[in-house]
């Protein structure tokens, strides 16, 4: 009997009782419109349905914004921008503090709605997404009246109207990452949430109303890719902040050629999580698990390539499998759930296709025994060993709970393999040797390096990529740069 | 009987050496009156790719040096330039037909600009990086790092323009491939001679001469180039197509624009080609 099966059986003998969070706290309206100039209104496109990916039931019918709606939203943002930028920094600051406080007050409601619409475990939306979003507003609130100390010259100026296009993996948190620094610096925003996860953004619109935020400062338009393309190409947009795939990021970078629009892009990744033989193994195993199974692996900075030093390969894999065997996959609203639902059918298909390619290319796949719910979109946690650097599962972003394991012998080989990717968003290093840890951190071409930890986020800590993972930083003082007018025109810059 | 002068052959500056264009092509450079001055090399796609290869190979060493060392090397370029200033003044006067005072002013500004940027090497990490107060028991620090290989299309003019776009790129540890001003390539190659004798490692700066509309697209679309500076591109259509090509691997792009080269620079020519790296480590017993 392998140790992992042993543990699985023990776990089965001590079944957890269900511990569901009540969904009654979240109000889900059957129909939601666009939020433009302070009011909700129907879009002129074809309304679409957002579903609960854990049950496939329809949650709400959401308006689709088309050209007319976007034009209206951009004009509202433009009109509001002049007034918003003329407010004193101290007044803007207090608006942001208000937003932060209301998010904290309504945190449980937002967390439940996020888990229902997205499929992520409630313990993550409750303990990570929503508190970090509130912290982001709180952090940037404090900057609004201190911008002249931020290292952007004596009179920092806003860029104007920002188009924010955000993904479905951290809907509310990404909204905060975009809106908080934009507003603090005197810009106004037209935000498009992802097609599959619009509900918490629309709840944020209500929060803006509760905070008495001036109409037009924040506008929210819902829709799919076409709506996003329409928004970023609107001539009234001065700045584009995009988080999403490298493919779409590239299209945006092409589309702004010859314009004055400035752009920041936070794109894909294929992070190496590097484990040396002197690593604190217990922590490393938790870090590997957190690195790839946090948020079902729907994380651009996920540690999706595990690089293990050859001498500890077997030990790490055995312990990893034992730990994977006790991961709980299921109801996102259950407080004990570790891995929730895959966000959509199309994402599930993509994960399935890539894992099939892993098998076809000769890698070995392993998943613990686990019963997946009959309804909804699910994928069992999976680890691939025997992976070569050329395999698609070692090169392409899977964006799911699928880990590819490679090995190395020397630190130099680890660096070479880790950097052997067009991406450069994040990396992890596990070793107890300080000098090696710092040397590795200096060699890795990635915007965030987690040493003896993984997937940590904080509003004070800049986040963003090297190479094809995009440009610009979100978070910290560096995050302000993206929303302040440059002294010249450039599509990037990380001052 | 007057002595026949020995004329200099202007070639390219790639990987610390002065090769002719592999294409064997050259183009005549004229002075302000239109009289023949010299033949300059007409760089090809292959030359551009060789230059990128040299810049990439030079990157680990140059970016890995201490900031103090890079600072001294760039200061050394200024020293050598100062010692050869007469030659540059002569070249500026003959190429541009500039008055002696203006030529002197341009060389002064180029030398001073190198000195200014030299001092930035070991200041940037403190000015642009620092400790981040995260809400947890973590050491968390951000540092700027160079983006990699940067393609630079220099603005018009023999010397000041070229120095103004190269110095900010290399002071932080990037390496570069620059296309010199098409009508004023001669001082660019003379500047290469200065660099070659200033302890600047081979490949850190590579200089190409020739038509930018022919050479620049190869650099803009090159997948091993991390950033591009379009400062010297005056043709709006060319600028658009270069920016589009640069998007393929998400190069860091600085758009073209007219600026007064004599005015004091800001940090932006450096920050455009810097990445911020943030490192986390737990703190505990």
XYZ file of C-alpha atoms in Angstrom:
780
model
C 0.000 0.000 0.000
C 1.394 3.425 -0.890
C 1.466 6.041 1.861
C -0.934 8.289 -0.022
C -3.653 5.630 -0.152
C -3.123 4.995 3.518
C -3.698 8.638 4.336
C -6.706 8.816 2.046
C -8.318 5.926 3.891
C -7.618 7.470 7.246
C -9.136 10.706 6.017
C -12.186 8.841 4.786
C -12.644 7.318 8.234
C -12.861 10.785 9.757
C -15.337 12.434 7.415
C -16.069 16.083 8.021
C -19.643 17.097 8.563
C -20.791 19.653 5.998
C -20.190 23.219 7.185
C -21.923 25.360 4.612
C -21.924 29.119 4.752
C -25.460 30.393 4.315
C -26.066 31.879 0.900
C -29.041 33.891 2.116
C -26.796 36.823 2.993
C -26.177 37.525 -0.690
C -28.977 39.175 -2.603
C -29.012 38.007 -6.168
C -31.279 39.990 -8.437
C -32.768 38.162 -11.405
C -31.704 40.985 -13.662
C -28.887 43.525 -13.361
C -28.112 46.450 -15.606
C -25.044 48.538 -16.308
C -23.795 51.126 -13.827
C -23.299 54.393 -15.670
C -23.135 57.902 -14.234
C -24.296 56.752 -10.826
C -27.349 54.794 -11.945
C -28.194 51.306 -13.070
C -29.629 51.087 -16.540
C -30.222 48.371 -19.109
C -27.608 47.813 -21.752
C -28.499 47.928 -25.400
C -26.942 44.554 -26.208
C -28.275 41.052 -25.622
C -28.494 40.225 -21.932
C -26.507 37.161 -20.913
C -26.725 34.735 -18.027
C -24.193 34.264 -15.290
C -24.254 30.869 -13.657
C -23.044 29.235 -10.492
C -20.233 26.998 -11.761
C -20.695 24.615 -8.832
C -24.306 23.849 -9.729
C -24.774 25.176 -13.280
C -27.877 27.065 -12.114
C -28.550 30.478 -13.571
C -27.921 33.208 -11.028
C -28.779 36.347 -12.874
C -29.325 37.886 -16.256
C -26.787 40.596 -16.934
C -26.920 43.444 -19.448
C -24.533 43.513 -22.352
C -22.924 46.878 -23.042
C -22.476 47.803 -26.685
C -20.894 50.779 -28.418
C -23.637 53.218 -27.357
C -23.475 52.212 -23.714
C -19.710 52.384 -23.657
C -19.750 55.779 -25.256
C -22.191 56.926 -22.596
C -20.023 55.470 -19.816
C -16.824 57.037 -21.154
C -18.543 60.415 -21.488
C -19.860 60.160 -17.940
C -16.365 59.300 -16.742
C -14.917 62.218 -18.704
C -17.387 64.699 -17.251
C -16.806 63.375 -13.745
C -13.027 63.344 -14.122
C -12.642 67.113 -14.217
C -14.571 67.503 -10.976
C -12.975 64.481 -9.324
C -9.439 65.669 -10.062
C -10.310 69.141 -8.788
C -11.307 67.790 -5.380
C -8.537 68.109 -2.846
C -6.518 64.960 -2.306
C -7.862 64.883 1.242
C -11.464 64.697 0.004
C -10.691 61.966 -2.514
C -8.862 60.183 0.249
C -11.937 60.195 2.479
C -14.094 58.761 -0.310
C -11.645 55.883 -0.654
C -11.570 55.290 3.103
C -15.365 55.168 3.003
C -15.305 52.577 0.237
C -12.782 50.523 2.233
C -14.979 50.647 5.329
C -18.161 49.675 3.497
C -16.334 46.753 1.899
C -15.238 45.648 5.368
C -18.772 46.052 6.717
C -20.294 44.057 3.871
C -17.372 41.632 3.559
C -19.330 38.494 4.334
C -22.004 39.304 1.781
C -19.412 40.058 -0.909
C -17.459 36.890 -0.090
C -20.541 34.680 -0.390
C -21.588 36.292 -3.658
C -18.034 35.909 -4.989
C -17.942 32.218 -4.165
C -21.351 31.652 -5.718
C -20.529 33.450 -8.964
C -16.908 32.315 -9.260
C -16.813 28.874 -7.648
C -13.903 29.627 -5.326
C -13.916 28.216 -1.780
C -15.559 30.492 0.763
C -12.500 30.283 3.017
C -10.503 31.993 0.247
C -13.025 34.680 -0.701
C -13.648 35.302 3.021
C -10.002 35.290 4.165
C -8.105 36.494 1.111
C -10.045 38.131 -1.733
C -12.357 40.467 0.128
C -10.099 41.514 3.049
C -7.246 42.174 0.614
C -9.583 44.228 -1.596
C -10.620 46.340 1.393
C -6.964 46.716 2.364
C -6.187 47.930 -1.147
C -8.758 50.730 -0.891
C -7.472 51.578 2.573
C -3.864 51.690 1.356
C -4.507 53.882 -1.692
C -6.889 56.109 0.263
C -3.865 57.231 2.221
C -1.958 58.102 -0.939
C -4.584 60.447 -2.406
C -3.411 63.458 -0.384
C 0.302 62.566 -0.412
C 1.014 62.129 -4.107
C 3.648 64.878 -4.158
C 5.719 62.625 -1.878
C 5.401 59.589 -4.114
C 8.432 60.249 -6.287
C 6.443 61.416 -9.306
C 7.548 65.026 -9.262
C 6.177 68.000 -7.342
C 2.821 68.129 -9.137
C 1.643 64.653 -10.125
C -1.301 64.733 -12.516
C -3.924 62.079 -13.302
C -4.022 60.585 -16.788
C -7.784 60.985 -17.244
C -10.323 58.290 -18.018
C -9.162 54.729 -17.377
C -10.534 51.592 -18.977
C -10.102 48.662 -16.599
C -10.665 45.187 -17.977
C -10.401 42.461 -15.393
C -10.477 38.653 -15.319
C -12.738 36.129 -13.643
C -10.247 34.538 -11.257
C -10.269 37.251 -8.564
C -13.216 39.410 -9.663
C -13.561 41.685 -6.648
C -9.870 41.828 -5.776
C -8.886 42.774 -9.340
C -11.552 45.461 -9.296
C -9.927 46.877 -6.164
C -6.440 46.662 -7.688
C -7.621 48.816 -10.592
C -10.120 51.211 -9.062
C -8.338 52.119 -5.809
C -5.111 53.565 -7.308
C -7.005 55.095 -10.262
C -9.344 57.036 -7.991
C -6.646 58.010 -5.514
C -4.698 59.723 -8.276
C -7.711 61.644 -9.629
C -8.682 59.461 -12.559
C -12.135 58.099 -13.254
C -12.867 54.568 -14.380
C -14.954 52.513 -16.731
C -14.555 48.936 -15.577
C -15.540 45.784 -17.415
C -15.689 42.685 -15.243
C -15.350 39.254 -16.815
C -18.387 37.814 -18.523
C -18.641 34.859 -16.115
C -18.174 36.838 -12.877
C -19.974 40.202 -13.062
C -21.971 40.059 -9.834
C -19.557 41.391 -7.220
C -18.600 44.287 -9.500
C -22.259 45.227 -9.692
C -22.456 44.930 -5.926
C -19.495 47.308 -5.774
C -21.585 49.742 -7.830
C -24.123 49.713 -4.984
C -21.285 50.340 -2.552
C -20.293 53.397 -4.597
C -23.867 54.647 -4.242
C -23.813 54.001 -0.497
C -20.545 55.930 -0.236
C -22.070 58.852 -2.167
C -19.252 58.649 -4.661
C -19.931 61.319 -7.297
C -21.754 59.873 -10.335
C -19.491 58.936 -13.224
C -16.346 58.415 -11.150
C -16.857 54.666 -11.341
C -18.813 53.128 -14.208
C -19.304 49.411 -14.718
C -20.133 47.903 -18.066
C -20.734 44.182 -18.429
C -20.260 41.964 -21.432
C -17.846 39.576 -23.074
C -14.702 40.067 -25.173
C -16.429 42.304 -27.725
C -17.487 44.719 -24.988
C -13.933 44.810 -23.671
C -12.505 45.461 -27.136
C -15.038 48.224 -27.685
C -14.084 49.830 -24.392
C -10.305 49.820 -24.835
C -10.574 51.128 -28.397
C -12.864 54.034 -27.457
C -11.027 57.245 -28.368
C -12.089 58.845 -25.070
C -9.969 56.417 -23.072
C -6.620 57.775 -21.877
C -5.313 54.756 -20.054
C -5.910 51.021 -20.236
C -5.324 48.715 -17.295
C -5.765 45.098 -18.274
C -5.388 41.859 -16.368
C -5.888 38.695 -18.353
C -4.304 36.490 -20.975
C -1.106 37.288 -22.837
C -2.981 36.799 -26.127
C -5.439 39.585 -25.351
C -2.702 41.736 -23.783
C -0.751 41.530 -27.018
C -3.836 42.586 -29.011
C -4.281 45.595 -26.738
C -0.604 46.564 -27.055
C -0.981 46.394 -30.850
C -4.223 48.321 -30.889
C -2.818 51.344 -29.047
C 0.050 51.818 -31.505
C 0.016 55.373 -32.787
C -2.335 56.603 -30.052
C -1.548 58.514 -26.878
C -3.096 55.833 -24.659
C -0.916 54.492 -21.916
C -1.200 50.859 -20.985
C -0.391 48.529 -18.129
C -0.762 44.810 -18.620
C -0.785 42.039 -16.048
C -0.789 38.860 -18.087
C -0.083 35.154 -17.890
C 2.594 33.207 -16.118
C 4.200 29.804 -15.789
C 5.981 30.216 -12.493
C 8.721 27.917 -11.337
C 8.496 26.834 -7.715
C 12.015 25.640 -6.895
C 12.677 23.240 -4.038
C 16.277 22.643 -2.929
C 17.373 19.644 -0.919
C 17.907 21.789 2.164
C 14.404 23.268 2.007
C 12.140 23.206 5.070
C 10.183 20.323 3.598
C 6.937 20.657 5.583
C 6.625 24.327 4.680
C 7.667 23.616 1.108
C 4.906 21.026 0.698
C 2.346 23.528 2.001
C 3.834 26.129 -0.347
C 3.609 23.812 -3.337
C -0.016 22.998 -2.482
C -0.871 26.650 -1.970
C 1.083 27.599 -5.094
C -0.893 25.429 -7.468
C -4.218 24.584 -5.787
C -5.076 28.006 -4.347
C -8.144 29.234 -6.223
C -8.258 25.969 -8.265
C -4.999 27.055 -9.882
C -6.835 29.922 -11.592
C -3.958 32.204 -10.673
C -1.669 33.977 -13.132
C 1.236 33.688 -10.676
C 0.485 30.047 -9.757
C 3.512 27.874 -9.065
C 2.614 25.581 -11.925
C 6.120 24.256 -12.644
C 7.605 22.519 -9.654
C 11.391 22.219 -9.941
C 12.702 19.738 -7.384
C 16.360 19.029 -6.704
C 16.990 15.457 -7.786
C 18.245 14.285 -4.400
C 14.892 14.975 -2.715
C 12.615 14.249 -5.652
C 11.102 11.043 -4.263
C 10.594 12.410 -0.777
C 8.932 15.576 -2.079
C 6.649 13.708 -4.457
C 5.590 11.167 -1.823
C 4.788 13.854 0.698
C 3.076 15.979 -1.918
C 0.805 13.098 -2.876
C -0.030 12.434 0.765
C -0.974 16.063 1.189
C -2.978 16.120 -2.047
C -4.929 13.102 -0.866
C -6.508 15.094 1.943
C -7.487 18.109 -0.149
C -11.237 18.538 -0.068
C -12.814 19.235 -3.430
C -16.444 20.312 -3.519
C -19.072 22.847 -2.497
C -17.419 26.291 -2.607
C -19.672 27.482 0.209
C -18.528 24.713 2.554
C -16.025 26.208 4.995
C -13.886 23.067 4.834
C -13.518 23.094 1.057
C -9.973 23.461 -0.271
C -10.702 23.303 -3.988
C -13.907 24.678 -5.417
C -15.444 24.610 -8.865
C -13.697 25.403 -12.131
C -15.069 28.763 -13.194
C -16.597 27.780 -16.519
C -17.186 24.993 -18.978
C -14.737 26.528 -21.422
C -12.004 26.725 -18.775
C -12.677 23.116 -17.792
C -12.342 22.128 -21.450
C -9.044 23.976 -21.694
C -7.645 22.259 -18.586
C -8.835 18.889 -19.857
C -7.287 19.448 -23.266
C -3.917 20.456 -21.814
C -3.783 17.558 -19.372
C -4.586 15.193 -22.232
C -1.664 16.673 -24.129
C 0.519 15.961 -21.088
C -0.428 12.286 -21.224
C -0.040 12.174 -25.000
C 3.437 13.672 -24.704
C 4.455 10.945 -22.269
C 4.226 12.512 -18.809
C 2.761 10.538 -15.901
C -0.357 11.890 -14.244
C -1.549 11.258 -10.684
C -4.638 12.432 -8.832
C -5.947 11.379 -5.437
C -9.166 9.433 -5.278
C -11.899 11.984 -4.962
C -15.545 12.073 -5.785
C -16.481 15.070 -7.828
C -20.045 16.442 -7.657
C -22.264 15.325 -10.536
C -23.362 18.835 -11.460
C -21.068 21.767 -12.090
C -17.513 22.019 -13.396
C -14.833 20.167 -11.479
C -11.304 19.005 -11.915
C -9.421 16.770 -9.482
C -6.045 18.044 -8.259
C -3.442 16.574 -10.579
C 0.324 16.233 -10.577
C 2.411 15.324 -13.612
C 5.847 13.766 -13.202
C 8.284 12.804 -15.930
C 7.656 16.156 -17.595
C 10.139 17.528 -20.113
C 10.712 21.229 -20.671
C 9.384 20.847 -24.211
C 5.992 19.488 -23.102
C 3.027 21.793 -23.478
C 2.167 21.300 -19.791
C 5.592 22.763 -18.928
C 5.274 25.729 -21.291
C 1.626 26.765 -21.492
C -0.435 28.301 -18.756
C -2.996 25.677 -17.704
C -4.834 27.914 -15.250
C -6.145 24.918 -13.347
C -5.234 22.590 -10.465
C -2.535 20.850 -12.473
C 1.117 20.759 -11.414
C 4.022 19.796 -13.694
C 7.125 18.499 -11.943
C 10.645 18.752 -13.349
C 13.980 18.126 -11.657
C 17.369 19.808 -11.482
C 20.798 19.132 -9.996
C 22.529 22.494 -9.522
C 21.280 25.989 -8.675
C 22.425 27.180 -12.109
C 20.368 24.497 -13.807
C 17.371 25.521 -11.690
C 17.781 29.144 -12.786
C 18.128 28.168 -16.414
C 15.008 26.011 -16.346
C 13.023 28.521 -14.321
C 13.842 31.344 -16.741
C 13.235 29.184 -19.809
C 9.812 30.666 -20.530
C 8.510 33.764 -22.279
C 6.669 34.585 -19.052
C 8.163 36.240 -15.981
C 5.500 36.941 -13.406
C 6.522 35.060 -10.288
C 8.769 32.373 -8.857
C 9.250 30.476 -5.633
C 12.477 29.369 -3.947
C 12.643 26.946 -1.049
C 15.958 26.674 0.793
C 17.189 27.347 4.308
C 20.450 28.793 3.022
C 20.174 32.564 3.030
C 22.931 33.312 0.536
C 21.515 30.823 -1.957
C 18.013 32.180 -1.498
C 19.166 35.731 -2.247
C 21.312 34.623 -5.178
C 18.388 32.722 -6.669
C 16.091 35.706 -6.162
C 18.553 37.909 -8.030
C 18.831 35.494 -10.953
C 15.154 34.738 -11.515
C 13.607 36.930 -14.206
C 10.270 37.417 -12.487
C 8.441 40.339 -10.945
C 7.686 38.607 -7.662
C 9.912 36.075 -5.932
C 8.546 34.252 -2.947
C 11.298 32.746 -0.812
C 10.070 30.051 1.571
C 6.520 31.211 0.954
C 4.180 31.487 -2.039
C 1.132 33.390 -3.268
C 1.380 36.242 -0.757
C -0.308 39.489 -1.743
C -0.399 42.841 -0.041
C -1.507 46.302 -1.168
C 1.890 47.707 -0.169
C 3.771 45.173 -2.292
C 4.195 45.821 -6.043
C 3.008 43.020 -8.300
C 3.580 42.540 -12.023
C 5.654 40.790 -14.624
C 8.796 40.698 -16.668
C 8.843 39.791 -20.368
C 5.525 38.508 -21.782
C 3.830 38.602 -18.388
C 3.191 42.269 -19.125
C 4.355 45.644 -17.860
C 3.590 48.048 -15.066
C 3.111 47.282 -11.394
C 0.042 47.096 -9.209
C 0.344 47.729 -5.507
C 2.586 49.923 -3.437
C 4.052 53.257 -4.407
C 4.955 51.708 -7.753
C 1.280 51.079 -8.454
C 0.683 54.850 -8.590
C 2.937 55.241 -11.631
C 0.406 53.530 -13.850
C -2.187 56.204 -13.073
C -0.118 59.371 -13.176
C 0.556 61.253 -16.395
C 4.028 60.580 -17.736
C 6.182 63.515 -18.723
C 6.210 61.973 -22.204
C 4.226 59.185 -23.849
C 5.257 55.623 -23.262
C 3.394 52.345 -23.040
C 5.176 51.226 -19.944
C 7.437 52.450 -17.217
C 7.898 51.248 -13.723
C 9.180 54.196 -11.815
C 53.703 69.295 -52.259
C 50.726 68.773 -49.937
C 50.449 65.488 -48.107
C 47.574 63.204 -49.036
C 45.438 62.648 -45.928
C 44.562 59.175 -44.645
C 40.770 58.988 -44.531
C 38.950 56.928 -41.940
C 36.692 54.078 -43.033
C 33.468 54.222 -41.013
C 32.178 50.765 -40.207
C 29.685 49.381 -37.693
C 30.308 48.805 -33.979
C 29.145 45.308 -33.008
C 30.347 43.190 -30.106
C 33.258 45.524 -29.410
C 34.536 45.253 -32.962
C 34.228 47.373 -36.076
C 32.969 45.123 -38.871
C 31.762 46.287 -42.279
C 28.152 45.496 -42.988
C 27.960 41.832 -43.967
C 25.838 43.043 -46.891
C 28.826 44.875 -48.321
C 26.663 47.941 -48.791
C 27.499 51.513 -47.920
C 25.967 54.932 -48.446
C 27.545 58.326 -48.967
C 27.365 60.843 -46.149
C 27.451 64.482 -47.110
C 28.123 67.656 -45.222
C 25.632 70.461 -44.723
C 26.392 71.806 -48.184
C 25.859 68.449 -49.829
C 29.506 67.676 -50.480
C 30.776 64.157 -49.976
C 32.263 63.446 -46.532
C 32.632 59.695 -46.266
C 30.935 56.394 -46.955
C 29.031 54.877 -44.020
C 28.060 51.232 -43.649
C 24.507 50.345 -44.623
C 23.584 47.779 -41.983
C 21.424 44.814 -42.954
C 19.009 42.490 -41.187
C 21.898 40.136 -40.502
C 23.926 42.925 -38.904
C 20.939 43.820 -36.730
C 20.595 40.215 -35.625
C 24.313 39.890 -34.933
C 24.079 43.037 -32.845
C 21.156 41.646 -30.816
C 23.076 38.427 -30.284
C 26.067 40.374 -29.001
C 23.855 42.512 -26.750
C 22.154 39.430 -25.310
C 25.492 37.741 -24.672
C 26.776 40.846 -22.904
C 23.690 41.209 -20.693
C 24.449 38.746 -17.855
C 27.894 40.217 -17.193
C 26.906 43.879 -17.542
C 23.712 43.606 -15.497
C 25.535 41.446 -12.958
C 28.294 43.964 -12.317
C 28.097 46.162 -9.304
C 26.336 49.448 -9.882
C 29.537 51.180 -8.742
C 31.469 49.471 -11.519
C 28.923 50.372 -14.224
C 28.952 53.900 -12.927
C 32.734 54.128 -13.288
C 32.685 52.678 -16.807
C 30.128 55.242 -17.969
C 32.086 57.999 -16.294
C 35.129 56.698 -18.163
C 33.244 57.129 -21.456
C 32.761 60.780 -20.498
C 36.462 61.129 -19.717
C 37.553 59.671 -23.036
C 34.971 61.736 -24.888
C 36.331 64.866 -23.216
C 39.852 63.960 -24.311
C 38.696 63.609 -27.911
C 36.297 66.524 -27.937
C 38.135 68.348 -30.696
C 37.435 65.549 -33.123
C 33.727 65.519 -32.251
C 33.458 69.275 -32.588
C 35.044 69.049 -36.021
C 32.698 66.270 -37.063
C 29.635 68.135 -35.836
C 30.715 71.242 -37.696
C 31.330 69.381 -40.927
C 28.226 67.172 -40.773
C 25.754 69.784 -39.617
C 27.459 72.949 -40.723
C 27.119 74.094 -37.135
C 28.949 77.098 -35.778
C 31.950 76.381 -33.584
C 30.130 77.608 -30.484
C 27.148 75.357 -31.094
C 29.383 72.345 -31.749
C 31.177 73.067 -28.491
C 27.897 73.376 -26.633
C 26.673 70.051 -28.035
C 29.845 68.220 -27.004
C 29.730 69.825 -23.541
C 26.142 68.663 -23.128
C 26.944 65.123 -24.320
C 29.833 64.790 -21.859
C 27.819 66.239 -18.987
C 24.914 63.951 -19.776
C 27.163 60.906 -19.553
C 28.412 62.121 -16.189
C 24.836 62.657 -14.988
C 23.693 59.185 -16.034
C 26.911 57.571 -14.736
C 25.947 58.679 -11.250
C 22.499 57.111 -11.524
C 23.690 53.471 -11.604
C 24.005 53.189 -7.857
C 21.199 55.586 -6.981
C 18.324 54.003 -8.899
C 17.774 51.054 -6.547
C 17.416 53.387 -3.588
C 15.300 55.950 -5.376
C 13.040 53.429 -7.117
C 13.086 50.497 -4.716
C 12.747 49.960 -1.019
C 11.103 48.049 1.767
C 7.365 47.447 1.640
C 5.411 47.345 4.909
C 3.212 44.302 4.285
C 0.623 43.225 6.836
C 2.376 40.098 8.037
C 5.665 38.702 9.309
C 7.548 39.058 6.043
C 10.657 40.755 4.830
C 9.507 42.391 1.580
C 11.669 44.452 -0.701
C 11.404 45.886 -4.216
C 14.385 46.566 -6.477
C 14.633 47.802 -10.048
C 16.329 45.492 -12.529
C 17.181 46.094 -16.188
C 14.671 44.804 -18.764
C 17.336 43.199 -20.988
C 18.268 44.060 -24.554
C 16.929 47.422 -25.708
C 16.732 48.600 -29.324
C 17.214 52.335 -29.627
C 16.468 54.495 -32.635
C 18.497 57.621 -32.076
C 17.198 61.074 -32.901
C 18.708 63.320 -35.539
C 22.084 64.834 -34.851
C 25.615 63.549 -34.622
C 26.335 63.115 -30.914
C 24.072 64.559 -28.223
C 20.985 62.700 -29.410
C 22.761 59.367 -29.467
C 24.334 59.827 -26.037
C 20.976 60.975 -24.611
C 19.249 57.747 -25.611
C 22.047 55.232 -24.960
C 23.343 56.370 -21.552
C 20.019 56.008 -19.675
C 19.520 52.518 -21.091
C 22.908 51.095 -20.124
C 23.417 52.785 -16.765
C 20.863 50.471 -15.143
C 22.415 47.350 -16.687
C 20.567 46.957 -19.974
C 22.522 46.332 -23.147
C 21.540 47.963 -26.396
C 21.504 48.044 -30.150
C 21.239 51.577 -31.467
C 20.496 52.811 -34.955
C 22.345 56.090 -35.430
C 20.790 59.083 -37.132
C 20.764 58.229 -40.827
C 22.166 61.555 -42.089
C 24.721 61.825 -39.238
C 26.274 58.388 -38.759
C 29.931 59.369 -38.633
C 30.166 60.616 -35.047
C 28.212 57.564 -33.936
C 31.042 55.358 -35.094
C 33.592 57.698 -33.576
C 31.593 57.400 -30.340
C 31.928 53.626 -30.757
C 35.706 54.134 -30.765
C 35.386 56.066 -27.518
C 33.310 53.270 -25.993
C 35.686 50.593 -27.202
C 38.478 52.291 -25.265
C 36.475 53.046 -22.102
C 36.365 49.593 -20.495
C 32.801 49.185 -21.733
C 32.479 45.420 -22.251
C 31.985 44.262 -25.829
C 28.328 44.026 -26.820
C 26.902 46.409 -24.202
C 26.456 49.052 -26.889
C 26.191 48.097 -30.537
C 25.878 50.773 -33.199
C 24.282 50.357 -36.584
C 24.223 52.922 -39.359
C 21.905 53.008 -42.336
C 18.243 53.679 -43.135
C 16.049 53.259 -40.055
C 13.004 52.196 -42.099
C 14.994 49.203 -43.272
C 16.786 48.208 -40.057
C 14.322 49.162 -37.314
C 11.574 46.650 -38.263
C 14.001 43.766 -37.673
C 14.743 45.036 -34.193
C 11.093 45.791 -33.396
C 10.051 42.257 -34.311
C 13.084 40.509 -32.809
C 11.883 38.140 -30.086
C 15.083 38.492 -28.055
C 14.743 42.261 -27.724
C 12.938 43.380 -24.549
C 12.351 47.043 -25.231
C 12.441 49.637 -27.963
C 12.922 53.385 -27.938
C 11.309 55.038 -30.951
C 12.591 58.528 -30.149
C 14.272 59.007 -33.510
C 11.391 57.792 -35.670
C 9.864 60.743 -37.503
C 7.686 58.815 -39.946
C 4.328 58.303 -38.173
C 3.414 55.194 -40.174
C 6.764 53.614 -39.421
C 6.307 54.411 -35.717
C 2.920 52.653 -35.707
C 4.198 49.571 -37.490
C 7.200 49.361 -35.161
C 4.999 49.644 -32.073
C 2.720 46.942 -33.447
C 5.646 44.643 -34.174
C 7.023 45.336 -30.706
C 3.745 44.142 -29.155
C 4.415 40.589 -30.353
C 6.615 39.854 -27.328
C 5.353 42.813 -25.306
C 8.435 44.952 -25.590
C 8.605 47.991 -23.354
C 7.985 50.834 -25.804
C 8.909 54.470 -25.610
C 7.020 56.343 -28.283
C 8.627 58.853 -30.569
C 8.462 62.481 -29.711
C 10.310 65.710 -30.184
C 12.204 66.961 -27.198
C 14.752 69.618 -26.502
C 17.929 67.638 -26.079
C 19.633 70.495 -24.289
C 17.108 70.522 -21.463
C 17.755 68.454 -18.322
C 16.484 64.894 -18.601
C 14.034 63.251 -16.205
C 14.131 59.665 -14.946
C 11.745 58.339 -17.581
C 14.382 57.231 -20.102
C 15.723 54.936 -17.394
C 12.449 53.808 -15.819
C 10.900 52.710 -19.111
C 13.488 49.928 -19.300
C 13.413 48.828 -15.682
C 11.441 46.034 -14.087
C 10.538 46.123 -10.429
C 11.286 42.850 -8.660
C 9.716 42.217 -5.287
C 11.119 39.543 -2.988
C 9.273 38.102 -0.004
C 10.726 36.055 2.824
C 9.088 35.052 6.094
C 10.482 36.386 9.331
C 10.418 34.214 12.432
C 12.436 32.247 14.931
